[in-house]
Coordinates of N, CA and C in Angstrom, one line a residue:
M1 N 0.9 -1.2 0.0 CA 0.0 0.0 0.0 C 0.9 1.2 0.0
C2 N 0.5 2.2 -0.8 CA 1.4 3.4 -0.9 C 1.1 4.4 0.2
F3 N -0.2 4.6 0.6 CA -0.6 5.5 1.7 C -2.0 5.1 2.0
E4 N -2.5 5.5 3.1 CA -3.8 5.2 3.6 C -4.8 6.0 2.8
P5 N -5.9 5.4 2.3 CA -7.0 6.2 1.7 C -7.5 7.2 2.6
Y6 N -7.9 8.4 2.1 CA -8.4 9.5 2.9 C -9.7 9.2 3.5
E7 N -9.9 9.4 4.8 CA -11.2 9.3 5.5 C -11.3 10.6 6.2
G8 N -12.3 11.4 5.9 CA -12.5 12.7 6.5 C -13.6 13.5 5.8
K9 N -13.7 14.7 6.3 CA -14.8 15.6 5.8 C -14.3 16.6 4.8
E10 N -13.0 16.8 4.6 CA -12.5 17.7 3.6 C -12.6 17.2 2.2
A11 N -12.4 18.1 1.2 CA -12.5 17.7 -0.2 C -11.5 16.6 -0.5
Y12 N -11.8 15.7 -1.3 CA -10.9 14.6 -1.7 C -11.3 14.1 -3.1
I13 N -10.3 13.4 -3.7 CA -10.5 12.7 -5.0 C -10.9 11.3 -4.8
F14 N -11.9 10.8 -5.5 CA -12.3 9.4 -5.5 C -11.6 8.8 -6.8
V15 N -10.9 7.7 -6.6 CA -10.2 7.1 -7.8 C -10.9 5.8 -8.2
S16 N -11.2 5.8 -9.5 CA -11.9 4.7 -10.2 C -10.8 4.1 -11.1
Y17 N -10.6 2.7 -11.0 CA -9.6 2.1 -11.8 C -9.8 0.6 -11.9
G18 N -9.3 -0.1 -12.9 CA -9.3 -1.5 -12.9 C -8.2 -2.1 -12.1
H19 N -8.5 -3.1 -11.2 CA -7.5 -3.6 -10.3 C -6.2 -4.0 -10.9
K20 N -6.2 -4.5 -12.1 CA -5.0 -5.0 -12.8 C -4.1 -3.8 -13.1
D21 N -4.6 -2.6 -13.1 CA -3.9 -1.3 -13.4 C -3.3 -0.7 -12.1
Y22 N -3.4 -1.3 -11.0 CA -2.9 -0.7 -9.7 C -1.5 -0.3 -9.8
Q23 N -0.6 -1.1 -10.3 CA 0.8 -0.7 -10.4 C 1.1 0.4 -11.3
K24 N 0.2 0.6 -12.4 CA 0.3 1.7 -13.3 C -0.1 3.0 -12.6
I25 N -1.2 3.0 -11.8 CA -1.7 4.2 -11.3 C -1.0 4.6 -10.0
L26 N -0.3 3.6 -9.3 CA 0.3 3.9 -8.0 C 1.3 5.1 -8.1
P27 N 2.1 5.2 -9.1 CA 3.0 6.4 -9.1 C 2.3 7.7 -9.2
I28 N 1.2 7.7 -9.9 CA 0.3 8.9 -10.0 C -0.3 9.3 -8.7
L29 N -0.8 8.3 -8.0 CA -1.5 8.5 -6.7 C -0.4 9.0 -5.7
K30 N 0.7 8.4 -5.7 CA 1.8 8.9 -4.8 C 2.2 10.3 -5.1
L31 N 2.3 10.7 -6.4 CA 2.7 12.0 -6.7 C 1.6 13.0 -6.2
L32 N 0.4 12.7 -6.5 CA -0.7 13.6 -6.1 C -0.8 13.7 -4.6
H33 N -0.6 12.5 -3.9 CA -0.6 12.5 -2.4 C 0.5 13.4 -1.9
N34 N 1.7 13.2 -2.4 CA 2.8 14.0 -2.0 C 2.7 15.5 -2.3
K35 N 1.8 15.9 -3.2 CA 1.6 17.3 -3.5 C 0.4 17.8 -2.6
G36 N -0.1 17.0 -1.7 CA -1.1 17.4 -0.7 C -2.5 17.1 -1.1
Y37 N -2.8 16.4 -2.2 CA -4.1 16.0 -2.5 C -4.6 14.9 -1.6
R38 N -5.8 14.9 -1.2 CA -6.5 13.9 -0.4 C -7.1 12.9 -1.4
I39 N -6.8 11.6 -1.2 CA -7.3 10.6 -2.2 C -7.9 9.5 -1.5
W40 N -9.0 9.0 -2.0 CA -9.6 7.8 -1.6 C -9.7 6.8 -2.7
Y41 N -9.2 5.6 -2.5 CA -9.3 4.5 -3.5 C -9.7 3.3 -2.7
D42 N -10.0 2.2 -3.4 CA -10.7 1.1 -2.8 C -9.8 0.2 -1.8
K43 N -8.6 0.6 -1.6 CA -7.8 -0.1 -0.6 C -8.3 0.3 0.8
G44 N -9.3 1.2 0.8 CA -9.8 1.7 2.1 C -11.1 0.9 2.5
I45 N -11.4 -0.1 1.8 CA -12.6 -0.9 2.1 C -12.3 -1.9 3.1
E46 N -13.0 -1.9 4.2 CA -12.7 -2.8 5.3 C -13.3 -4.2 5.0
W47 N -12.7 -5.2 5.5 CA -13.2 -6.6 5.4 C -14.5 -6.7 6.0
G48 N -15.5 -7.4 5.4 CA -16.8 -7.6 5.9 C -17.8 -6.5 5.6
S49 N -17.3 -5.4 5.0 CA -18.2 -4.3 4.7 C -18.9 -4.5 3.4
E50 N -20.0 -3.8 3.2 CA -20.7 -4.0 1.9 C -20.0 -3.1 0.9
W51 N -19.3 -3.8 -0.1 CA -18.5 -3.1 -1.1 C -19.3 -2.0 -1.8
P52 N -20.5 -2.3 -2.4 CA -21.2 -1.2 -3.1 C -21.6 0.0 -2.2
D53 N -22.0 -0.3 -1.0 CA -22.3 0.8 -0.1 C -21.1 1.7 0.2
T54 N -20.0 1.1 0.5 CA -18.7 1.8 0.7 C -18.3 2.6 -0.5
I55 N -18.4 2.1 -1.6 CA -18.0 2.8 -2.9 C -19.0 4.0 -3.1
A56 N -20.2 3.7 -3.0 CA -21.2 4.8 -3.2 C -21.1 5.9 -2.2
K57 N -20.8 5.6 -0.9 CA -20.7 6.6 0.1 C -19.4 7.5 -0.2
H58 N -18.3 6.8 -0.5 CA -17.1 7.6 -0.8 C -17.2 8.4 -2.1
L59 N -17.9 7.9 -3.0 CA -18.0 8.6 -4.3 C -19.0 9.8 -4.0
S60 N -20.0 9.6 -3.3 CA -21.0 10.7 -3.0 C -20.3 11.8 -2.2
D61 N -19.4 11.4 -1.3 CA -18.8 12.4 -0.4 C -17.6 13.1 -1.1
S62 N -17.1 12.6 -2.2 CA -15.9 13.1 -2.8 C -16.2 14.4 -3.6
T63 N -15.2 15.1 -3.9 CA -15.3 16.4 -4.7 C -15.2 16.1 -6.2
I64 N -14.3 15.2 -6.5 CA -14.0 14.8 -7.9 C -13.8 13.3 -8.1
C65 N -14.1 12.8 -9.2 CA -13.8 11.4 -9.5 C -12.7 11.4 -10.6
M66 N -11.6 10.7 -10.3 CA -10.6 10.6 -11.3 C -10.7 9.1 -11.8
A67 N -11.1 9.0 -13.0 CA -11.4 7.7 -13.6 C -10.3 7.4 -14.6
F68 N -9.6 6.3 -14.3 CA -8.5 5.7 -15.2 C -9.1 4.7 -16.2
H69 N -8.9 5.0 -17.4 CA -9.5 4.1 -18.5 C -8.3 3.3 -19.1
S70 N -8.6 2.0 -19.2 CA -7.6 1.1 -19.8 C -8.3 -0.1 -20.4
V71 N -7.5 -1.0 -21.0 CA -8.1 -2.2 -21.5 C -8.9 -2.9 -20.4
T72 N -8.3 -2.9 -19.2 CA -8.9 -3.6 -18.0 C -10.2 -2.9 -17.6
S73 N -10.1 -1.6 -17.4 CA -11.3 -0.8 -16.8 C -12.5 -0.8 -17.8
V74 N -12.3 -0.8 -19.1 CA -13.4 -0.7 -20.0 C -14.2 -2.0 -20.0
Q75 N -13.6 -3.1 -19.5 CA -14.3 -4.4 -19.4 C -14.9 -4.6 -18.0
S76 N -14.6 -3.7 -17.1 CA -15.1 -3.8 -15.7 C -16.4 -3.2 -15.5
L77 N -17.4 -4.0 -15.1 CA -18.7 -3.5 -14.8 C -18.6 -2.5 -13.6
N78 N -17.8 -2.8 -12.6 CA -17.7 -2.0 -11.5 C -17.2 -0.6 -11.8
C79 N -16.2 -0.5 -12.7 CA -15.6 0.8 -13.1 C -16.7 1.6 -13.9
R80 N -17.5 1.0 -14.7 CA -18.5 1.7 -15.5 C -19.6 2.2 -14.5
Q81 N -20.0 1.3 -13.5 CA -21.0 1.7 -12.5 C -20.5 2.9 -11.7
E82 N -19.2 2.9 -11.3 CA -18.7 4.1 -10.6 C -18.8 5.4 -11.4
I83 N -18.5 5.3 -12.7 CA -18.5 6.5 -13.5 C -20.0 7.0 -13.7
Y84 N -20.9 6.0 -14.0 CA -22.3 6.4 -14.1 C -22.8 7.0 -12.8
Y85 N -22.4 6.5 -11.7 CA -22.9 7.0 -10.4 C -22.3 8.4 -10.2
A86 N -21.1 8.6 -10.5 CA -20.4 9.9 -10.4 C -21.2 10.9 -11.3
I87 N -21.6 10.5 -12.5 CA -22.3 11.4 -13.3 C -23.7 11.7 -12.7
K88 N -24.4 10.7 -12.2 CA -25.7 10.9 -11.5 C -25.5 11.8 -10.4
Q89 N -24.4 11.7 -9.6 CA -24.2 12.6 -8.5 C -23.7 14.0 -8.9
K90 N -23.6 14.2 -10.2 CA -23.1 15.5 -10.7 C -21.7 15.8 -10.2
K91 N -20.8 14.8 -10.1 CA -19.4 15.0 -9.7 C -18.6 15.5 -10.9
S92 N -17.6 16.3 -10.6 CA -16.6 16.6 -11.6 C -15.8 15.3 -11.8
I93 N -15.5 15.1 -13.1 CA -14.8 13.9 -13.5 C -13.6 14.3 -14.3
L94 N -12.5 13.7 -14.0 CA -11.3 13.8 -14.8 C -11.0 12.4 -15.3
S95 N -11.1 12.2 -16.7 CA -10.8 10.9 -17.3 C -9.3 10.9 -17.7
V96 N -8.7 9.8 -17.3 CA -7.2 9.6 -17.6 C -7.1 8.3 -18.3
Y97 N -6.7 8.4 -19.6 CA -6.5 7.2 -20.4 C -5.1 6.7 -20.2
L98 N -5.1 5.5 -19.6 CA -3.8 4.8 -19.5 C -3.4 4.1 -20.8
D99 N -4.4 3.7 -21.6 CA -4.2 3.0 -22.8 C -5.1 3.7 -23.9
D100 N -4.7 3.5 -25.1 CA -5.5 4.0 -26.3 C -6.7 3.1 -26.5
V101 N -7.8 3.3 -25.7 CA -8.9 2.4 -25.7 C -10.2 3.2 -26.1
N102 N -11.2 2.5 -26.6 CA -12.5 3.0 -26.9 C -13.4 2.7 -25.8
L103 N -14.2 3.6 -25.3 CA -15.2 3.4 -24.3 C -16.4 2.8 -25.0
C104 N -17.3 2.1 -24.2 CA -18.5 1.7 -24.8 C -19.3 2.9 -25.2
E105 N -20.2 2.8 -26.1 CA -20.9 4.0 -26.7 C -21.6 4.8 -25.6
G106 N -22.3 4.2 -24.7 CA -23.0 4.9 -23.6 C -22.0 5.7 -22.8
L107 N -20.9 5.1 -22.4 CA -19.9 5.8 -21.5 C -19.2 6.9 -22.3
D108 N -18.9 6.6 -23.6 CA -18.3 7.6 -24.4 C -19.2 8.8 -24.6
M109 N -20.5 8.6 -24.8 CA -21.5 9.7 -24.9 C -21.5 10.5 -23.6
Q110 N -21.5 9.9 -22.5 CA -21.5 10.6 -21.2 C -20.2 11.4 -20.9
L111 N -19.1 10.8 -21.3 CA -17.8 11.4 -20.9 C -17.3 12.4 -22.0
S112 N -17.8 12.3 -23.2 CA -17.2 13.1 -24.3 C -17.1 14.6 -24.0
P113 N -18.1 15.2 -23.3 CA -17.9 16.7 -23.1 C -17.0 17.0 -21.8
I114 N -16.5 15.9 -21.2 CA -15.7 16.1 -20.0 C -14.2 16.1 -20.2
Q115 N -13.5 16.8 -19.5 CA -12.0 16.9 -19.7 C -11.4 15.6 -19.5
S116 N -10.4 15.3 -20.4 CA -9.7 14.0 -20.3 C -8.2 14.2 -20.6
V117 N -7.4 13.3 -20.2 CA -5.9 13.3 -20.4 C -5.5 12.0 -21.0
A118 N -4.8 12.0 -22.0 CA -4.2 10.7 -22.6 C -2.9 10.5 -22.0
L119 N -2.8 9.8 -20.9 CA -1.6 9.6 -20.2 C -0.6 8.8 -21.0
F120 N -1.1 7.9 -21.8 CA -0.2 7.0 -22.7 C 0.6 7.9 -23.6
K121 N 0.3 9.1 -23.8 CA 1.0 10.0 -24.7 C 2.2 10.7 -24.0
Y122 N 2.2 10.7 -22.7 CA 3.3 11.3 -21.9 C 4.4 10.4 -21.8
K123 N 5.6 11.0 -21.7 CA 6.8 10.2 -21.6 C 7.0 9.6 -20.2
D124 N 6.5 10.4 -19.2 CA 6.5 9.9 -17.8 C 5.4 10.6 -17.0
Y125 N 5.2 10.1 -15.8 CA 4.1 10.6 -15.0 C 4.4 12.0 -14.4
T126 N 5.6 12.4 -14.3 CA 6.0 13.7 -13.8 C 5.4 14.8 -14.7
D127 N 5.5 14.6 -16.0 CA 4.9 15.5 -17.0 C 3.4 15.6 -16.8
F128 N 2.8 14.5 -16.6 CA 1.3 14.5 -16.4 C 0.9 15.3 -15.2
I129 N 1.6 15.2 -14.1 CA 1.2 15.9 -12.8 C 1.5 17.4 -12.9
S130 N 2.6 17.8 -13.6 CA 2.9 19.2 -13.5 C 2.0 20.1 -14.4

């Protein structure tokens, strides 16, 4: 684990990602955390808790949803549900493309007017964060 997911009342980022991408997003999360951003990601789910309830609560309480898109995440029902719920909750969303992937039509329609970053075009994560 790189750092404890944020638990508190102040503004924070909710992170949506495919679990197979954890090692790819970890450097980004560390950089953001080190710059002072509060971040919640699903490593904060306690054993025995209701996963959907925990995700929904943290997404509802967050200020922004940072959604990482990849070959893994576009196939994940959980990732799609998190994004649709963020849209329903009228959350700000930052889409970060880890891979050059196409979203399903419905998700593409919902996210097309929203800011996105093609991380796969950057030479390293430092350029992305600055």
